[in-house]
GROMACS .gro file of C-alpha atoms in nm:
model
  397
    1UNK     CA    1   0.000   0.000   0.000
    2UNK     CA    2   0.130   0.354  -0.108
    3UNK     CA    3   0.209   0.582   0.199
    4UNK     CA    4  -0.049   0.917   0.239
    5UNK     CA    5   0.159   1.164   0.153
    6UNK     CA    6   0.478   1.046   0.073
    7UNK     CA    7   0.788   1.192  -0.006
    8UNK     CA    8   0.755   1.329  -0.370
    9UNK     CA    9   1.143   1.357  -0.466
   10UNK     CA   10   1.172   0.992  -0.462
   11UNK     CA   11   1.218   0.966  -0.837
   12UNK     CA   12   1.416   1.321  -0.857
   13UNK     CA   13   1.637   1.218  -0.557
   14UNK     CA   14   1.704   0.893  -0.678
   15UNK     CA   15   1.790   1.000  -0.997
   16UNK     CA   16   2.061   1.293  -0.891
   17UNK     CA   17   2.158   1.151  -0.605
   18UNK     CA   18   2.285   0.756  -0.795
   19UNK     CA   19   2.266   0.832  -1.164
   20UNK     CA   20   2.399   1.159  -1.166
   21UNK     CA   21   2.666   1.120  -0.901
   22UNK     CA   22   3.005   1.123  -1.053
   23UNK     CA   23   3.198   0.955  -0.794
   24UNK     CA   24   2.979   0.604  -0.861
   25UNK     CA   25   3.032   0.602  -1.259
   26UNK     CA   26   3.314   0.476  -1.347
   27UNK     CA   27   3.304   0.478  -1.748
   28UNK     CA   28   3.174   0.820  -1.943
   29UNK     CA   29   2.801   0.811  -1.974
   30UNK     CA   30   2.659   0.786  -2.348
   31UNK     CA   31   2.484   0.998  -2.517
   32UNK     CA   32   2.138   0.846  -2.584
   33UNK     CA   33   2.181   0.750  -2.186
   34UNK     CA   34   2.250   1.137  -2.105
   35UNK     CA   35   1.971   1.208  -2.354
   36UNK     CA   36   1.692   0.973  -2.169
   37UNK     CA   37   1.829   1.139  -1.805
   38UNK     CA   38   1.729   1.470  -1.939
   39UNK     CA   39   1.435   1.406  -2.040
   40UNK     CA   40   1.334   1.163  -1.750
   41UNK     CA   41   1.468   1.501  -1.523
   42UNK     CA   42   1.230   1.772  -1.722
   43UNK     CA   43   0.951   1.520  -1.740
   44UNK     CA   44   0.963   1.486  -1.295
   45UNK     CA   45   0.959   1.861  -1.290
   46UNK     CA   46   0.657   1.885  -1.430
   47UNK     CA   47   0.526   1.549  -1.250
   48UNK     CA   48   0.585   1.768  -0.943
   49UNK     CA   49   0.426   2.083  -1.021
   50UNK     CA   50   0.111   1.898  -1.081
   51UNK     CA   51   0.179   1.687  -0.758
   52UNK     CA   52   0.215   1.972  -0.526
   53UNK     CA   53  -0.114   2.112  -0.666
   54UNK     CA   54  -0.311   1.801  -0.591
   55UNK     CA   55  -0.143   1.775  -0.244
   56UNK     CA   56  -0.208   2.173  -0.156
   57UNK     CA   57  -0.571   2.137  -0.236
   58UNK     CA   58  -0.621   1.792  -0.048
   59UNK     CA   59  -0.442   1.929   0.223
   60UNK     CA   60  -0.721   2.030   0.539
   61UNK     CA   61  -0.600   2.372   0.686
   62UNK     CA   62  -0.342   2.666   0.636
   63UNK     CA   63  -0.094   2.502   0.916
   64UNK     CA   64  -0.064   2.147   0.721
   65UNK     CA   65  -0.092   2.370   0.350
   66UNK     CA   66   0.217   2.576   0.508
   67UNK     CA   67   0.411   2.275   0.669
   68UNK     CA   68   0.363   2.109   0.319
   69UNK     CA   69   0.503   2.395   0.115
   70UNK     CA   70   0.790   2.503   0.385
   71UNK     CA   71   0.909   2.117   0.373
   72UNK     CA   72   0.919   2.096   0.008
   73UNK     CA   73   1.099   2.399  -0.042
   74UNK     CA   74   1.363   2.310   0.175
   75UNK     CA   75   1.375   1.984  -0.005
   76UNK     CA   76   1.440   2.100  -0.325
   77UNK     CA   77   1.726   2.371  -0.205
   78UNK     CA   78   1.909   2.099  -0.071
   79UNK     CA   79   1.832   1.876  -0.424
   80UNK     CA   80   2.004   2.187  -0.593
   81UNK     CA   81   2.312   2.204  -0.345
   82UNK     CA   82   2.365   1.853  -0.393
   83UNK     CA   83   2.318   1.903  -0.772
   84UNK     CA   84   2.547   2.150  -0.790
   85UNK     CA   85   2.843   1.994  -0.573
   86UNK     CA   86   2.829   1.696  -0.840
   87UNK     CA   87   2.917   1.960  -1.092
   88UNK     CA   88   3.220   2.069  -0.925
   89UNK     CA   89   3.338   1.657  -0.868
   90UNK     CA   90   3.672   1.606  -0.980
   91UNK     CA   91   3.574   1.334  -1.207
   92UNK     CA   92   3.297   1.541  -1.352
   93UNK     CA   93   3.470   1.614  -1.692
   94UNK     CA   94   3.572   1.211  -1.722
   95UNK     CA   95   3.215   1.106  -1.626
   96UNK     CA   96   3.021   1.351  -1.904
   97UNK     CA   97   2.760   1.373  -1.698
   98UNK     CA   98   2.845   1.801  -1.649
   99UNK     CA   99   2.517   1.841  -1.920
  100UNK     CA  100   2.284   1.633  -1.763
  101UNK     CA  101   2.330   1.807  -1.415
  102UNK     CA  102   2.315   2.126  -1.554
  103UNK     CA  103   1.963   2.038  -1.702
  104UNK     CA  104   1.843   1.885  -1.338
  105UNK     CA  105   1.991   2.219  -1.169
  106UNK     CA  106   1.810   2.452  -1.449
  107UNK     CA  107   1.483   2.191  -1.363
  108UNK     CA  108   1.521   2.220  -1.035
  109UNK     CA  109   1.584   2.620  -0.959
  110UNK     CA  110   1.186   2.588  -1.164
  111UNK     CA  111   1.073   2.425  -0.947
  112UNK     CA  112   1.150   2.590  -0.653
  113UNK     CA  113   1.064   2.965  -0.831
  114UNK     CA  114   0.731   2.759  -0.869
  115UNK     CA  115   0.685   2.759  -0.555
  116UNK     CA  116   0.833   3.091  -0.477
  117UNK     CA  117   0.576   3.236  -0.766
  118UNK     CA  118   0.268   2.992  -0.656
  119UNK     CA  119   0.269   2.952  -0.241
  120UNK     CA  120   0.503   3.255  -0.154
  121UNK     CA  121   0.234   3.360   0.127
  122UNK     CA  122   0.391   2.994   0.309
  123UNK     CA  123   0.743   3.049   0.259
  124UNK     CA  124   0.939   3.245   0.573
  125UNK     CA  125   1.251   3.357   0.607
  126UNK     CA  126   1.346   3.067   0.785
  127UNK     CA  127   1.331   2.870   0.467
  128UNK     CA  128   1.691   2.763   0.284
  129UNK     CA  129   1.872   2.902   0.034
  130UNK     CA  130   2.055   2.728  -0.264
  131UNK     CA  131   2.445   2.729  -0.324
  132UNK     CA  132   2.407   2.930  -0.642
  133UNK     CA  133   2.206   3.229  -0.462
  134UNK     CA  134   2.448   3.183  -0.153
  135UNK     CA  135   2.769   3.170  -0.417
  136UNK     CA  136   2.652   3.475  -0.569
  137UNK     CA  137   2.624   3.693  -0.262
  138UNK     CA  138   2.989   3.524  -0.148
  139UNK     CA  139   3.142   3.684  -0.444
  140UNK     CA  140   2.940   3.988  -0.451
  141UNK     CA  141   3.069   4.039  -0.046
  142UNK     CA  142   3.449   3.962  -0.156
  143UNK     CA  143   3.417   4.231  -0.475
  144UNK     CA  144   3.298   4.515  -0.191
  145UNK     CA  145   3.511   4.375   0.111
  146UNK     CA  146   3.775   4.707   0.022
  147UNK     CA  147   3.490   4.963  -0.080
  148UNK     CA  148   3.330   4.871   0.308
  149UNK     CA  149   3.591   4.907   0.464
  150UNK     CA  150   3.716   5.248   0.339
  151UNK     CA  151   3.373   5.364   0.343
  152UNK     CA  152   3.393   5.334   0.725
  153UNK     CA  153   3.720   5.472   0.762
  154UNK     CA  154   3.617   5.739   0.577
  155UNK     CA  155   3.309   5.789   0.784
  156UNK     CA  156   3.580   5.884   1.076
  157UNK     CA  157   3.576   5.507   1.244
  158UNK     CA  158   3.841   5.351   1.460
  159UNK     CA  159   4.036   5.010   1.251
  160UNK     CA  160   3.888   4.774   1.524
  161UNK     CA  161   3.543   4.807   1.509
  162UNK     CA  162   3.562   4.780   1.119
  163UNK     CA  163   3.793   4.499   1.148
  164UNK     CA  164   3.511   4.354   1.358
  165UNK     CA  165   3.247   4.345   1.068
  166UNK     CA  166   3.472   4.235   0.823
  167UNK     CA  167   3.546   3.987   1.033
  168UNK     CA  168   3.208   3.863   1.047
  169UNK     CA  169   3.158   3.883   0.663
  170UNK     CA  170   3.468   3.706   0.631
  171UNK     CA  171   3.290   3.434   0.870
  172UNK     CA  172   3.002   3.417   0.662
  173UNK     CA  173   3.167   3.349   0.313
  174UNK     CA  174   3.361   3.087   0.489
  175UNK     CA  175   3.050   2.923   0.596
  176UNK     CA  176   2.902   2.967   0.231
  177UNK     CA  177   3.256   2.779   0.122
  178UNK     CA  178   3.197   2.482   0.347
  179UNK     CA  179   2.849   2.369   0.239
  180UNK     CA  180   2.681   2.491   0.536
  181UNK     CA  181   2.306   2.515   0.499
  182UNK     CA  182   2.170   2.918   0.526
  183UNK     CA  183   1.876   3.054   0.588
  184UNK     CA  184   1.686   3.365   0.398
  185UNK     CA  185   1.684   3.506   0.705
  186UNK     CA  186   2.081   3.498   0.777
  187UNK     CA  187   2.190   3.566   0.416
  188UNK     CA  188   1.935   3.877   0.459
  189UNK     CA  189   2.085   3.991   0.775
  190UNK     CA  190   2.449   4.043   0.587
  191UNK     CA  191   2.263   4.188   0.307
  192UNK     CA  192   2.120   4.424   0.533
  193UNK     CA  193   2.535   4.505   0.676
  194UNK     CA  194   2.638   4.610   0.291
  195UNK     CA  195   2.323   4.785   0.235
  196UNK     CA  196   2.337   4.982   0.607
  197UNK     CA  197   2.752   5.074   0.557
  198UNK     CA  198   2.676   5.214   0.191
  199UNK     CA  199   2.357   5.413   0.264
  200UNK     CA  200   2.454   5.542   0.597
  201UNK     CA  201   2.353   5.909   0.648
  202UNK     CA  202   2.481   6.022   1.023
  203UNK     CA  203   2.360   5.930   1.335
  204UNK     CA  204   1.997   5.939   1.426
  205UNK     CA  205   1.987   5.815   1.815
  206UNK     CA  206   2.178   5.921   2.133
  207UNK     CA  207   2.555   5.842   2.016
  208UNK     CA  208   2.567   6.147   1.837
  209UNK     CA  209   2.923   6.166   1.997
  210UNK     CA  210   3.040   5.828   1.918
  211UNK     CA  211   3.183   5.659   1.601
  212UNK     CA  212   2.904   5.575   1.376
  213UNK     CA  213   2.982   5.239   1.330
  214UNK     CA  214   2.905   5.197   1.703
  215UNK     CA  215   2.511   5.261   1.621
  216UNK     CA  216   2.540   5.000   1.412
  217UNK     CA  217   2.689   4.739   1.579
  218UNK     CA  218   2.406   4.743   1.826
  219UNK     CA  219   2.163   4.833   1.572
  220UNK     CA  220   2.273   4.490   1.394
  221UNK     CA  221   2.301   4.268   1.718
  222UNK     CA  222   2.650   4.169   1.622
  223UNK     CA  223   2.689   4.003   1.919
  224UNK     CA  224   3.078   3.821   1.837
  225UNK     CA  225   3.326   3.773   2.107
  226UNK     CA  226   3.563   4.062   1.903
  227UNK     CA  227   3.266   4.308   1.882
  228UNK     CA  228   3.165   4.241   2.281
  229UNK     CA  229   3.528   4.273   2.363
  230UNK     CA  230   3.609   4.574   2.161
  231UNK     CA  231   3.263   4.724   2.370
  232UNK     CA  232   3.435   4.619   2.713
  233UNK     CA  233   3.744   4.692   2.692
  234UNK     CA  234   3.619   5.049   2.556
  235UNK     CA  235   3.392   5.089   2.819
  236UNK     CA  236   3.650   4.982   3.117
  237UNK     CA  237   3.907   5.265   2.992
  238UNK     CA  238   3.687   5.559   2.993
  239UNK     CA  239   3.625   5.428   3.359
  240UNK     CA  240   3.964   5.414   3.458
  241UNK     CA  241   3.967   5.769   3.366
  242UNK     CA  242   3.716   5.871   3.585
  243UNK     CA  243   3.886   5.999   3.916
  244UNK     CA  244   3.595   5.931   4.163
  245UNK     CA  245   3.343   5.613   4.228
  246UNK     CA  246   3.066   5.907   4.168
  247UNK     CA  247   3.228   5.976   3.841
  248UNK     CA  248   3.212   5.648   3.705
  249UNK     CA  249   2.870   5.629   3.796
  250UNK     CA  250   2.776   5.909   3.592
  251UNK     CA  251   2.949   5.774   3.341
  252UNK     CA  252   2.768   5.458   3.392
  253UNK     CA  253   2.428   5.608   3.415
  254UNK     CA  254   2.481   5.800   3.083
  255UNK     CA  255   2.579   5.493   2.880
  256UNK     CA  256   2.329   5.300   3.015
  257UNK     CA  257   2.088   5.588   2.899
  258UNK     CA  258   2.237   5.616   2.581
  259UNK     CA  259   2.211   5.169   2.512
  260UNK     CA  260   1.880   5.186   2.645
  261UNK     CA  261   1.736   5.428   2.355
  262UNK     CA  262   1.915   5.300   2.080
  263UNK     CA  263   1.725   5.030   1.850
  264UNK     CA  264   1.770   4.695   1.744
  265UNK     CA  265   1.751   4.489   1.401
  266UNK     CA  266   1.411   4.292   1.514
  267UNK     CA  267   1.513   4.004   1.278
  268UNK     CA  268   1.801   3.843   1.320
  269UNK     CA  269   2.097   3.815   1.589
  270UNK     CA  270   2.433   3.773   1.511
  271UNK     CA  271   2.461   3.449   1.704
  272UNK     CA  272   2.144   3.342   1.881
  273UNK     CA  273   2.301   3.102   2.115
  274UNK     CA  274   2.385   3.437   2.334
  275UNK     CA  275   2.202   3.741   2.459
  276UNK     CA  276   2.148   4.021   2.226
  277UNK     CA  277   2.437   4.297   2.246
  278UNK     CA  278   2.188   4.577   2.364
  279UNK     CA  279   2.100   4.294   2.660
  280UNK     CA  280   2.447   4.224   2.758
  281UNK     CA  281   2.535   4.606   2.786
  282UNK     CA  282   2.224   4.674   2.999
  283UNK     CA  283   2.303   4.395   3.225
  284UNK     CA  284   2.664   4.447   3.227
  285UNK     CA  285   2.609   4.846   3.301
  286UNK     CA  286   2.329   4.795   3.523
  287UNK     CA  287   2.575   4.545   3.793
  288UNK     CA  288   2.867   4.787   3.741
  289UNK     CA  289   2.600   5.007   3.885
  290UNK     CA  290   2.507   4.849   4.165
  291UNK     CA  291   2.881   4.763   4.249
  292UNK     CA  292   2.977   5.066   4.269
  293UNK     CA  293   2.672   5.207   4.494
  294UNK     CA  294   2.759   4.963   4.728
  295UNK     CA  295   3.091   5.003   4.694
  296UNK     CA  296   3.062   5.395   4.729
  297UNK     CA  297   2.814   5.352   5.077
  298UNK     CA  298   3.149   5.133   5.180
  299UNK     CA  299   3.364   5.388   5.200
  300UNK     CA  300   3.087   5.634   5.420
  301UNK     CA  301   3.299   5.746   5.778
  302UNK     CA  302   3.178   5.483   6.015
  303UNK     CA  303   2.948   5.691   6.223
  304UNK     CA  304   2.765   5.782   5.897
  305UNK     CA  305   2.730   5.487   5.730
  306UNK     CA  306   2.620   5.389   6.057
  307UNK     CA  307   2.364   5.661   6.088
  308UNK     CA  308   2.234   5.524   5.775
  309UNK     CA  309   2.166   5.154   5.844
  310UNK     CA  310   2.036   5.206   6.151
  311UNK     CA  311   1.811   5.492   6.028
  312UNK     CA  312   1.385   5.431   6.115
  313UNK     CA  313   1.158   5.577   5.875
  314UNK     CA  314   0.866   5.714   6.070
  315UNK     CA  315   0.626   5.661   5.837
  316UNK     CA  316   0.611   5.564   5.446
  317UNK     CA  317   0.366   5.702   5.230
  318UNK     CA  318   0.193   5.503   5.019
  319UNK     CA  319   0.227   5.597   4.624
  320UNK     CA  320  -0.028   5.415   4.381
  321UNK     CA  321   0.239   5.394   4.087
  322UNK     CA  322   0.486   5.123   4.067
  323UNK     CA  323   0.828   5.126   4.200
  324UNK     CA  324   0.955   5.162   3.796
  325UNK     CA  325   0.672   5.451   3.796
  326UNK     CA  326   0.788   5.620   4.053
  327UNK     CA  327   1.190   5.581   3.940
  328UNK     CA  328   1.046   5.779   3.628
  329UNK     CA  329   0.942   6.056   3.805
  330UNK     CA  330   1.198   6.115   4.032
  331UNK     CA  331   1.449   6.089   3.799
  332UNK     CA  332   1.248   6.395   3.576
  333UNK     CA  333   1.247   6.597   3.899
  334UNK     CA  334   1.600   6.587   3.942
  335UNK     CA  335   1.698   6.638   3.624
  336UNK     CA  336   1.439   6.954   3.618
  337UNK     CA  337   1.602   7.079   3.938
  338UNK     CA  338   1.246   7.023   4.113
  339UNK     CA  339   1.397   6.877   4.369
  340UNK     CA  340   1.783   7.014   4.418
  341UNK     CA  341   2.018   6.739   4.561
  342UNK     CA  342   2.404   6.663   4.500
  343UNK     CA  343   2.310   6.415   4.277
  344UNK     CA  344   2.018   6.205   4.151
  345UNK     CA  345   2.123   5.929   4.320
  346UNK     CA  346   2.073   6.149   4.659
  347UNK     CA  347   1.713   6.193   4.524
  348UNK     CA  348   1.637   5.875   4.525
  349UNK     CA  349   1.852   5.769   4.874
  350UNK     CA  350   1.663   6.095   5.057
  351UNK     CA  351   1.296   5.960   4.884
  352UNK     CA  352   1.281   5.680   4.804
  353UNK     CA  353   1.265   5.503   5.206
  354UNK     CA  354   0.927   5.703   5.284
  355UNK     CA  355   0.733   5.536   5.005
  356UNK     CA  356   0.596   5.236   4.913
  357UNK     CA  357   0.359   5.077   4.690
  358UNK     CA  358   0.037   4.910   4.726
  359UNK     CA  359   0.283   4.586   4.645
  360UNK     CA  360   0.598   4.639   4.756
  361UNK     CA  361   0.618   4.790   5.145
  362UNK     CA  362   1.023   4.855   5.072
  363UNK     CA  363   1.163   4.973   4.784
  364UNK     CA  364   1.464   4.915   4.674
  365UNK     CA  365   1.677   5.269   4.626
  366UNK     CA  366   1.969   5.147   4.411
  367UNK     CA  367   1.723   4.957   4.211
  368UNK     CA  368   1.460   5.214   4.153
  369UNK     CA  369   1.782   5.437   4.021
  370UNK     CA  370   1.889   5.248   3.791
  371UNK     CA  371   1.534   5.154   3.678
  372UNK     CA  372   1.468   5.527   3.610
  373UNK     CA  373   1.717   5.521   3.318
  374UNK     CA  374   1.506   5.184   3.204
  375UNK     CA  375   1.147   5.303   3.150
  376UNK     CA  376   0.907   5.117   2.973
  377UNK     CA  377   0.679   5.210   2.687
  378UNK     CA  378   0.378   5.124   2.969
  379UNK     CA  379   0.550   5.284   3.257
  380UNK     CA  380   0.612   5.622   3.085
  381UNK     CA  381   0.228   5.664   2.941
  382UNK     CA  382   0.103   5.570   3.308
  383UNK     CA  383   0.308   5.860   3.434
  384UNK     CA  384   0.239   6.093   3.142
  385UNK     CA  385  -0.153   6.025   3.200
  386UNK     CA  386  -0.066   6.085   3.588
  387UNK     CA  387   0.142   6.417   3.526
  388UNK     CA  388  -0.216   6.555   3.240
  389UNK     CA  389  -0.437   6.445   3.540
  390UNK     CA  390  -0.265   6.670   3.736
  391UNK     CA  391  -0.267   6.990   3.501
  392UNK     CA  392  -0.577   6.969   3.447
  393UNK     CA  393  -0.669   6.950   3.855
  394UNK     CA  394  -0.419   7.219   3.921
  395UNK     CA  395  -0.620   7.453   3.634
  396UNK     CA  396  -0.930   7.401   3.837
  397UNK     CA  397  -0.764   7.509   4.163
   0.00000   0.00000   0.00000
């Protein structure tokens, strides 16, 4: 009995993957043979546009329609790359079969713009893509490699950082080279890299004062070990510059700030088996922090620091925001000069232990800080609709 559904590049399979396949033919092929294998080839193309038609239509439901299509695609990508590495065989020339193949890979790249043409609405950009796309876009990277890079030099960049995406181009024609299987979505993203270094007009977010190829490194998610340790290292000289613990903060609280606004290439990540960049820099920047408040509150004069643990709130008010709510508005007040202290971080240690929330009886000072330079889309419209509540009460005063 025939199995529902069964795999339709049998025949086609079969046929590359034994008759075409150089390394098991030992004599030359002959030519009413290579005639017959081209014809057999263009006549299962067309077998299989029919077959997928009859399969798509019997199919119940989008999910098994897009399964279908998604798994076939694939399937016949990795029927080209196979195609196509029997073409470069050493003993292709000896074998003759170099005409045949290049019919099945001509019958073949139909079928899957078929697809592409007829069921595009199921394809993703998780779906492969063949060795003679991927081959293409390898040599196209290689002819601009020099262009890139002096475009970035030119556009006033440090060498490392621009070492750092070559790098990673470099990376990704290697991987091309060794047969790896790609997805639309990866050979995009470095697409995307050529396309943002040639077109780049300036910066548009907070690192206005920064290289420009900075904004794009986080803008890309190029999350390497060379581009996270170029970021560190970077990061941990400016500090060692800084001549206080309360200038490092600012320093600190500024970047954080600054990674915080900037956006991110929703798509893709450099290498998803790690955090994002922009999440490793907020993290990072956000325990350097913390260190360092404790750190600073470590070197109070005893009696002081003393003073200070062993301080009792009388009372707390109770606020009907959230703790990242209130962070938000303290923060604006100091930086308004609504409330004058030596720093915002005195704000919040000075506010901060009188209050609490309806879920939270202590707040956490250091934490609420260094939320305040980590508001949320939802956090900053609750306080906005707060703050117009309150204009329009104080007009009817």
């Amino acid at each position: 009995m025939k199995t529902k559904n069964a795999y339709v590049f049998e025949t086609l399979d079969n046929l590359i993957s034994f008759e075409l396949n150089p390394s098991l033919h030992t004599l030359p092929i002959e030519h009413d043979a290579a005639r017959q294998k081209v014809e057999r080839v263009a006549a299962e193309v067309k077998r299989l546009q029919l077959e997928f038609r009859k399969q798509f239509f019997n199919l119940p439901g989008e999910s098994k329609s897009a399964a279908m299509i998604s798994k076939s695609y694939d399937a016949v990508v990795l029927l080209i790359n196979r195609a196509y590495s029997y073409t470069q065989h050493k003993d292709i020339a000896a074998s003759k079969l170099l005409p045949v193949l290049e019919t099945a890979l001509a019958g073949l790249q139909e079928l899957r713009l078929f697809l592409e043409q007829n069921y595009a609405k199921y394809l993703t950009p998780d779906r492969l893509v063949g060795i003679i796309e991927l081959m293409d876009l390898r040599d196209l990277i290689m002819s601009k490699r020099q262009a890139l890079y002096d475009i970035m030099i030119a556009q006033n960049n440090p060498d490392e950082p621009c070492q750092i995406v070559l790098s990673a181009l470099d990376d990704f024609c290697l991987k091309i080279a060794s047969g790896e299987t790609i997805q639309l979505k990866e050979a995009d993203y470095y697409k995307m890299i050529i396309g943002n270094i040639e077109n780049y007009a300036g910066q548009e977010t907070a690192l206005s004062d920064c290289p420009s190829l900075h904004e794009l490194l986080l803008f890309w998610n190029l999350n390497s070990k060379l581009c996270i340790r170029y970021f560190s290292y970077g990061m941990e000289a400016f500090m060692k510059e800084k001549a206080t613990i309360e200038g490092q903060l600012d320093y600190l609280r500024d970047q954080l700030k600054k990674v915080n606004v900037l956006p991110q290439n929703p798509g893709f990540i450099y290498n998803a088996d790690y955090p994002s960049i922009k999440t490793y820099f907020t993290d990072f920047i956000t325990n350097e922090i913390t260190y360092l408040e404790n750190k600073n509150v470590g070197f109070l004069p005893n009696e002081k620091y003393k003073a200070e643990k062993d301080k009792v709130t009388p009372f707390k008010v109770m606020c009907n925001l959230s703790g990242d709510q209130i962070s938000l508005l303290l923060r604006a007040a100091a930086e308004l000069k609504m409330i004058v202290a030596r720093s915002v971080t005195a704000v919040f240690n000075a506010i901060v232990p009188f209050l609490s929330t309806e879920h939270q009886a202590d707040l956490s000072t250091g934490n609420m800080r260094v939320k305040s330079y980590q508001g949320e889309d939802r956090d900053k419209d609750v306080v906005i609709g707060k703050l117009q509540q309150m204009i329009e009460l104080i007009k009817g005063f």
